[in-house]
């Protein structure tokens, strides 16, 4: 297996090529990233005052979906904490919100007892308060995983299988080649000066997904490879690199746990 970094964008996106692997492995990595990497999210809310136009349940739902910066080194999953999930400074964070109208209430007005755990996007609107309306809550944030609720998902991950594309000579003045450009994903091929060619700068950015197979087989041969283009985009709680490394640790732990079951079995 060989890995090559293609792009890293300001801690929000990462793309890389994994060569010589299987669909099972890249899909396991994808699932681990979106489902098993823990992040912080608001889980419990105590409403002290709410005279806004929105029900408590609606505001609670909005608060739960606010991405929170996450520090995996300082906090434990409640199920793995010494307090056994009862709640302590090692597995939960308190956030308070107290606002009086008229104003728009934004996520950045949540005050955390840990400065490291705060809303990723401070300008996410929660509700609109009219004159003399009040919203006062105390929220508890904990670590969780995306397989429990999407609010604990750190981002999205997806991959494309990289094809091998061979364009044979003699494709000049080929009507099928012109249609080939139309049938295939946008910006991958071009038919210019009566000749078909690949736009190499866009080769890794699209997924063929057999969209143009069979359109012009006499001039274009597309075959699957064991190479994959992998993309990771963060919602902001963690950096994409941290998401990947955490997912790999999760996979390793799961494999070790699986192996422990069969130790000593003859």
mmCIF file of C-alpha atoms in Angstrom:
data_model
loop_
_atom_site.group_PDB
_atom_site.id
_atom_site.type_symbol
_atom_site.label_atom_id
_atom_site.label_comp_id
_atom_site.label_asym_id
_atom_site.label_seq_id
_atom_site.Cartn_x
_atom_site.Cartn_y
_atom_site.Cartn_z
ATOM 1 C CA UNK A 1 0.000 0.000 0.000
ATOM 2 C CA UNK A 2 1.282 3.445 -0.943
ATOM 3 C CA UNK A 3 -0.235 6.771 0.149
ATOM 4 C CA UNK A 4 0.259 10.143 -1.539
ATOM 5 C CA UNK A 5 -1.095 13.440 -0.227
ATOM 6 C CA UNK A 6 -2.790 15.430 -2.992
ATOM 7 C CA UNK A 7 -4.314 18.451 -1.274
ATOM 8 C CA UNK A 8 -4.664 19.938 2.205
ATOM 9 C CA UNK A 9 -6.881 23.011 2.505
ATOM 10 C CA UNK A 10 -6.650 25.204 5.635
ATOM 11 C CA UNK A 11 -7.463 22.405 8.042
ATOM 12 C CA UNK A 12 -10.870 21.862 6.422
ATOM 13 C CA UNK A 13 -10.249 19.394 3.599
ATOM 14 C CA UNK A 14 -7.706 16.697 2.826
ATOM 15 C CA UNK A 15 -7.430 14.493 -0.233
ATOM 16 C CA UNK A 16 -4.962 11.676 -0.810
ATOM 17 C CA UNK A 17 -4.381 8.635 -3.000
ATOM 18 C CA UNK A 18 -4.247 5.128 -1.563
ATOM 19 C CA UNK A 19 -2.554 2.747 -3.992
ATOM 20 C CA UNK A 20 -2.734 -1.026 -3.979
ATOM 21 C CA UNK A 21 -5.631 -1.570 -1.593
ATOM 22 C CA UNK A 22 -9.176 -2.957 -1.612
ATOM 23 C CA UNK A 23 -12.686 -1.464 -1.532
ATOM 24 C CA UNK A 24 -13.173 -3.137 1.853
ATOM 25 C CA UNK A 25 -10.307 -1.218 3.440
ATOM 26 C CA UNK A 26 -11.151 2.235 2.041
ATOM 27 C CA UNK A 27 -14.808 1.764 2.982
ATOM 28 C CA UNK A 28 -13.808 0.696 6.510
ATOM 29 C CA UNK A 29 -11.758 3.882 6.811
ATOM 30 C CA UNK A 30 -14.649 5.962 5.485
ATOM 31 C CA UNK A 31 -17.120 4.430 7.942
ATOM 32 C CA UNK A 32 -14.714 4.809 10.871
ATOM 33 C CA UNK A 33 -14.228 8.516 10.120
ATOM 34 C CA UNK A 34 -17.908 9.413 9.951
ATOM 35 C CA UNK A 35 -19.208 6.966 12.574
ATOM 36 C CA UNK A 36 -16.509 6.110 15.130
ATOM 37 C CA UNK A 37 -14.411 9.247 15.629
ATOM 38 C CA UNK A 38 -15.751 10.970 18.794
ATOM 39 C CA UNK A 39 -16.477 14.702 18.963
ATOM 40 C CA UNK A 40 -18.183 17.030 21.424
ATOM 41 C CA UNK A 41 -21.847 17.981 21.080
ATOM 42 C CA UNK A 42 -24.536 19.312 23.389
ATOM 43 C CA UNK A 43 -26.497 16.375 24.780
ATOM 44 C CA UNK A 44 -28.565 17.678 27.696
ATOM 45 C CA UNK A 45 -30.195 21.095 28.173
ATOM 46 C CA UNK A 46 -31.871 22.686 31.169
ATOM 47 C CA UNK A 47 -34.208 25.516 30.201
ATOM 48 C CA UNK A 48 -34.429 28.138 32.915
ATOM 49 C CA UNK A 49 -36.288 30.714 30.857
ATOM 50 C CA UNK A 50 -37.653 30.643 27.321
ATOM 51 C CA UNK A 51 -40.138 33.280 26.272
ATOM 52 C CA UNK A 52 -39.133 33.114 22.593
ATOM 53 C CA UNK A 53 -41.527 32.041 19.848
ATOM 54 C CA UNK A 54 -39.840 28.617 19.578
ATOM 55 C CA UNK A 55 -40.613 25.548 21.657
ATOM 56 C CA UNK A 56 -37.934 24.224 24.021
ATOM 57 C CA UNK A 57 -37.591 21.124 21.827
ATOM 58 C CA UNK A 58 -36.853 23.202 18.708
ATOM 59 C CA UNK A 59 -34.157 25.236 20.412
ATOM 60 C CA UNK A 60 -32.700 22.081 21.985
ATOM 61 C CA UNK A 61 -32.454 20.501 18.542
ATOM 62 C CA UNK A 62 -30.662 23.548 17.165
ATOM 63 C CA UNK A 63 -28.237 23.674 20.082
ATOM 64 C CA UNK A 64 -27.427 19.986 19.686
ATOM 65 C CA UNK A 65 -26.425 20.449 16.060
ATOM 66 C CA UNK A 66 -23.971 23.296 16.726
ATOM 67 C CA UNK A 67 -20.444 21.944 15.987
ATOM 68 C CA UNK A 68 -18.142 22.344 19.007
ATOM 69 C CA UNK A 69 -14.361 22.482 18.948
ATOM 70 C CA UNK A 70 -13.150 19.188 20.381
ATOM 71 C CA UNK A 71 -10.131 18.256 22.489
ATOM 72 C CA UNK A 72 -9.780 14.481 22.401
ATOM 73 C CA UNK A 73 -6.745 14.487 24.702
ATOM 74 C CA UNK A 74 -8.543 16.118 27.634
ATOM 75 C CA UNK A 75 -11.895 14.313 27.592
ATOM 76 C CA UNK A 76 -13.134 10.727 27.687
ATOM 77 C CA UNK A 77 -16.195 9.076 26.291
ATOM 78 C CA UNK A 78 -18.726 8.771 29.151
ATOM 79 C CA UNK A 79 -18.683 4.982 28.763
ATOM 80 C CA UNK A 80 -14.892 4.925 29.232
ATOM 81 C CA UNK A 81 -14.651 7.553 31.967
ATOM 82 C CA UNK A 82 -13.739 6.767 35.585
ATOM 83 C CA UNK A 83 -17.065 8.227 36.680
ATOM 84 C CA UNK A 84 -18.804 5.482 34.659
ATOM 85 C CA UNK A 85 -20.918 7.993 32.781
ATOM 86 C CA UNK A 86 -22.280 9.803 35.841
ATOM 87 C CA UNK A 87 -20.692 13.053 34.679
ATOM 88 C CA UNK A 88 -17.426 14.708 35.688
ATOM 89 C CA UNK A 89 -14.896 17.260 34.461
ATOM 90 C CA UNK A 90 -13.165 14.549 32.420
ATOM 91 C CA UNK A 91 -16.169 13.660 30.269
ATOM 92 C CA UNK A 92 -18.458 16.681 30.089
ATOM 93 C CA UNK A 93 -18.466 20.445 29.602
ATOM 94 C CA UNK A 94 -21.044 22.985 30.769
ATOM 95 C CA UNK A 95 -22.193 25.793 28.476
ATOM 96 C CA UNK A 96 -24.551 28.589 29.458
ATOM 97 C CA UNK A 97 -26.625 31.010 27.426
ATOM 98 C CA UNK A 98 -28.429 34.061 28.780
ATOM 99 C CA UNK A 99 -29.808 36.597 26.291
ATOM 100 C CA UNK A 100 -32.546 39.207 26.394
ATOM 101 C CA UNK A 101 -34.282 40.652 23.326
ATOM 102 C CA UNK A 102 -34.687 42.359 21.021
ATOM 103 C CA UNK A 103 -31.829 40.521 19.293
ATOM 104 C CA UNK A 104 -30.827 37.506 17.251
ATOM 105 C CA UNK A 105 -29.272 34.821 19.440
ATOM 106 C CA UNK A 106 -26.103 33.382 17.919
ATOM 107 C CA UNK A 107 -24.089 30.287 18.791
ATOM 108 C CA UNK A 108 -21.103 32.445 19.761
ATOM 109 C CA UNK A 109 -23.045 33.676 22.793
ATOM 110 C CA UNK A 110 -22.746 30.253 24.408
ATOM 111 C CA UNK A 111 -20.260 30.543 27.286
ATOM 112 C CA UNK A 112 -18.242 27.415 28.030
ATOM 113 C CA UNK A 113 -16.482 26.528 31.266
ATOM 114 C CA UNK A 114 -13.629 25.272 29.052
ATOM 115 C CA UNK A 115 -12.371 27.854 26.523
ATOM 116 C CA UNK A 116 -11.128 25.023 24.288
ATOM 117 C CA UNK A 117 -14.672 23.690 23.843
ATOM 118 C CA UNK A 118 -16.671 26.350 22.029
ATOM 119 C CA UNK A 119 -18.821 26.704 18.881
ATOM 120 C CA UNK A 120 -16.872 26.332 15.671
ATOM 121 C CA UNK A 121 -19.048 28.899 13.891
ATOM 122 C CA UNK A 122 -20.028 31.774 16.225
ATOM 123 C CA UNK A 123 -22.549 33.267 13.800
ATOM 124 C CA UNK A 124 -24.959 30.325 13.628
ATOM 125 C CA UNK A 125 -28.424 31.757 14.500
ATOM 126 C CA UNK A 126 -30.364 29.965 17.225
ATOM 127 C CA UNK A 127 -33.488 32.095 17.503
ATOM 128 C CA UNK A 128 -34.812 35.650 17.262
ATOM 129 C CA UNK A 129 -35.913 37.339 20.477
ATOM 130 C CA UNK A 130 -38.426 40.178 20.458
ATOM 131 C CA UNK A 131 -38.489 42.974 23.000
ATOM 132 C CA UNK A 132 -38.339 41.696 26.609
ATOM 133 C CA UNK A 133 -38.179 38.051 25.477
ATOM 134 C CA UNK A 134 -35.544 35.995 27.297
ATOM 135 C CA UNK A 135 -33.647 32.794 26.599
ATOM 136 C CA UNK A 136 -31.650 31.280 29.451
ATOM 137 C CA UNK A 137 -30.283 27.729 29.334
ATOM 138 C CA UNK A 138 -27.552 25.539 30.778
ATOM 139 C CA UNK A 139 -26.282 22.859 28.428
ATOM 140 C CA UNK A 140 -24.062 19.833 28.921
ATOM 141 C CA UNK A 141 -21.768 18.702 26.116
ATOM 142 C CA UNK A 142 -20.210 15.245 25.976
ATOM 143 C CA UNK A 143 -18.181 13.154 23.561
ATOM 144 C CA UNK A 144 -20.157 10.871 21.293
ATOM 145 C CA UNK A 145 -19.940 9.036 17.986
ATOM 146 C CA UNK A 146 -21.722 9.520 14.699
ATOM 147 C CA UNK A 147 -23.197 6.011 14.830
ATOM 148 C CA UNK A 148 -25.263 7.221 17.816
ATOM 149 C CA UNK A 149 -26.411 10.552 16.338
ATOM 150 C CA UNK A 150 -25.329 12.732 13.412
ATOM 151 C CA UNK A 151 -24.565 15.623 15.803
ATOM 152 C CA UNK A 152 -21.478 13.626 16.834
ATOM 153 C CA UNK A 153 -20.239 13.134 13.284
ATOM 154 C CA UNK A 154 -16.983 15.060 12.662
ATOM 155 C CA UNK A 155 -17.399 15.460 8.910
ATOM 156 C CA UNK A 156 -17.783 13.585 5.662
ATOM 157 C CA UNK A 157 -15.505 11.107 3.929
ATOM 158 C CA UNK A 158 -15.819 9.594 0.483
ATOM 159 C CA UNK A 159 -13.648 8.009 -2.188
ATOM 160 C CA UNK A 160 -13.411 7.363 -5.926
ATOM 161 C CA UNK A 161 -11.829 4.353 -7.557
ATOM 162 C CA UNK A 162 -9.107 5.631 -9.874
ATOM 163 C CA UNK A 163 -9.508 4.176 -13.377
ATOM 164 C CA UNK A 164 -6.885 3.409 -15.974
ATOM 165 C CA UNK A 165 -7.789 5.265 -19.171
ATOM 166 C CA UNK A 166 -6.191 4.477 -22.521
ATOM 167 C CA UNK A 167 -7.040 6.666 -25.512
ATOM 168 C CA UNK A 168 -6.095 4.883 -28.714
ATOM 169 C CA UNK A 169 -4.755 6.592 -31.775
ATOM 170 C CA UNK A 170 -7.060 7.174 -34.699
ATOM 171 C CA UNK A 171 -9.842 8.930 -32.803
ATOM 172 C CA UNK A 172 -9.772 11.964 -35.100
ATOM 173 C CA UNK A 173 -13.153 12.900 -36.589
ATOM 174 C CA UNK A 174 -14.889 10.322 -34.382
ATOM 175 C CA UNK A 175 -18.534 11.210 -33.737
ATOM 176 C CA UNK A 176 -18.657 8.754 -30.853
ATOM 177 C CA UNK A 177 -15.727 10.554 -29.238
ATOM 178 C CA UNK A 178 -17.671 13.804 -29.355
ATOM 179 C CA UNK A 179 -20.587 12.085 -27.604
ATOM 180 C CA UNK A 180 -18.090 10.503 -25.191
ATOM 181 C CA UNK A 181 -17.204 13.954 -23.862
ATOM 182 C CA UNK A 182 -20.898 14.707 -23.304
ATOM 183 C CA UNK A 183 -21.659 11.365 -21.622
ATOM 184 C CA UNK A 184 -18.712 11.455 -19.213
ATOM 185 C CA UNK A 185 -18.355 13.570 -16.075
ATOM 186 C CA UNK A 186 -17.892 17.264 -16.711
ATOM 187 C CA UNK A 187 -14.365 18.646 -17.175
ATOM 188 C CA UNK A 188 -12.582 15.304 -17.478
ATOM 189 C CA UNK A 189 -12.313 14.883 -21.249
ATOM 190 C CA UNK A 190 -12.197 17.351 -24.091
ATOM 191 C CA UNK A 191 -12.561 16.948 -27.839
ATOM 192 C CA UNK A 192 -10.522 19.691 -29.419
ATOM 193 C CA UNK A 193 -9.146 20.002 -32.932
ATOM 194 C CA UNK A 194 -10.852 16.707 -33.766
ATOM 195 C CA UNK A 195 -8.925 14.862 -31.085
ATOM 196 C CA UNK A 196 -9.948 13.368 -27.743
ATOM 197 C CA UNK A 197 -7.755 14.025 -24.705
ATOM 198 C CA UNK A 198 -7.841 13.954 -20.867
ATOM 199 C CA UNK A 199 -7.666 17.055 -18.722
ATOM 200 C CA UNK A 200 -5.017 15.749 -16.338
ATOM 201 C CA UNK A 201 -5.571 18.500 -13.771
ATOM 202 C CA UNK A 202 -9.111 17.183 -13.190
ATOM 203 C CA UNK A 203 -8.346 13.476 -13.369
ATOM 204 C CA UNK A 204 -8.603 12.830 -9.613
ATOM 205 C CA UNK A 205 -11.526 15.174 -8.986
ATOM 206 C CA UNK A 206 -14.307 13.185 -10.652
ATOM 207 C CA UNK A 207 -15.879 9.768 -10.288
ATOM 208 C CA UNK A 208 -16.440 7.953 -13.592
ATOM 209 C CA UNK A 209 -18.745 5.379 -11.993
ATOM 210 C CA UNK A 210 -19.115 3.644 -15.382
ATOM 211 C CA UNK A 211 -20.950 6.721 -16.706
ATOM 212 C CA UNK A 212 -19.225 6.627 -20.088
ATOM 213 C CA UNK A 213 -18.399 2.938 -20.432
ATOM 214 C CA UNK A 214 -19.527 1.568 -23.788
ATOM 215 C CA UNK A 215 -19.897 4.940 -25.521
ATOM 216 C CA UNK A 216 -16.733 4.666 -27.587
ATOM 217 C CA UNK A 217 -15.006 1.401 -26.731
ATOM 218 C CA UNK A 218 -13.045 1.269 -29.981
ATOM 219 C CA UNK A 219 -11.062 4.391 -29.049
ATOM 220 C CA UNK A 220 -11.238 4.560 -25.240
ATOM 221 C CA UNK A 221 -10.462 1.695 -22.882
ATOM 222 C CA UNK A 222 -11.378 2.242 -19.201
ATOM 223 C CA UNK A 223 -10.376 -0.364 -16.620
ATOM 224 C CA UNK A 224 -10.550 -0.398 -12.825
ATOM 225 C CA UNK A 225 -7.413 -0.270 -10.668
ATOM 226 C CA UNK A 226 -6.574 -0.952 -7.022
ATOM 227 C CA UNK A 227 -5.981 2.765 -6.440
ATOM 228 C CA UNK A 228 -8.437 5.105 -4.707
ATOM 229 C CA UNK A 229 -8.786 8.854 -4.312
ATOM 230 C CA UNK A 230 -9.928 9.580 -0.763
ATOM 231 C CA UNK A 231 -11.523 12.853 0.396
ATOM 232 C CA UNK A 232 -12.098 14.050 3.981
ATOM 233 C CA UNK A 233 -13.991 17.235 4.845
ATOM 234 C CA UNK A 234 -14.347 18.418 8.447
ATOM 235 C CA UNK A 235 -17.366 20.097 10.029
ATOM 236 C CA UNK A 236 -14.852 21.991 12.162
ATOM 237 C CA UNK A 237 -14.725 20.062 15.436
ATOM 238 C CA UNK A 238 -11.463 18.360 14.451
ATOM 239 C CA UNK A 239 -8.882 18.839 11.728
ATOM 240 C CA UNK A 240 -9.171 16.310 8.865
ATOM 241 C CA UNK A 241 -5.761 14.851 9.720
ATOM 242 C CA UNK A 242 -6.883 14.263 13.328
ATOM 243 C CA UNK A 243 -10.062 12.617 12.012
ATOM 244 C CA UNK A 244 -8.015 10.216 9.891
ATOM 245 C CA UNK A 245 -5.534 9.349 12.649
ATOM 246 C CA UNK A 246 -8.323 8.846 15.179
ATOM 247 C CA UNK A 247 -10.201 6.598 12.742
ATOM 248 C CA UNK A 248 -7.079 4.474 12.196
ATOM 249 C CA UNK A 249 -6.681 4.081 15.966
ATOM 250 C CA UNK A 250 -10.309 2.976 16.202
ATOM 251 C CA UNK A 251 -9.782 0.372 13.459
ATOM 252 C CA UNK A 252 -6.632 -0.877 15.187
ATOM 253 C CA UNK A 253 -8.447 -1.185 18.531
ATOM 254 C CA UNK A 254 -11.303 -3.082 16.897
ATOM 255 C CA UNK A 255 -8.884 -5.498 15.208
ATOM 256 C CA UNK A 256 -7.039 -6.084 18.497
ATOM 257 C CA UNK A 257 -10.304 -6.712 20.342
ATOM 258 C CA UNK A 258 -11.324 -9.156 17.619
ATOM 259 C CA UNK A 259 -7.979 -10.919 17.909
ATOM 260 C CA UNK A 260 -8.288 -11.238 21.692
ATOM 261 C CA UNK A 261 -11.423 -13.318 21.259
ATOM 262 C CA UNK A 262 -9.515 -15.991 19.337
ATOM 263 C CA UNK A 263 -6.378 -16.089 21.462
ATOM 264 C CA UNK A 264 -5.861 -19.600 22.700
ATOM 265 C CA UNK A 265 -8.495 -21.057 20.381
ATOM 266 C CA UNK A 266 -7.248 -24.243 18.723
#
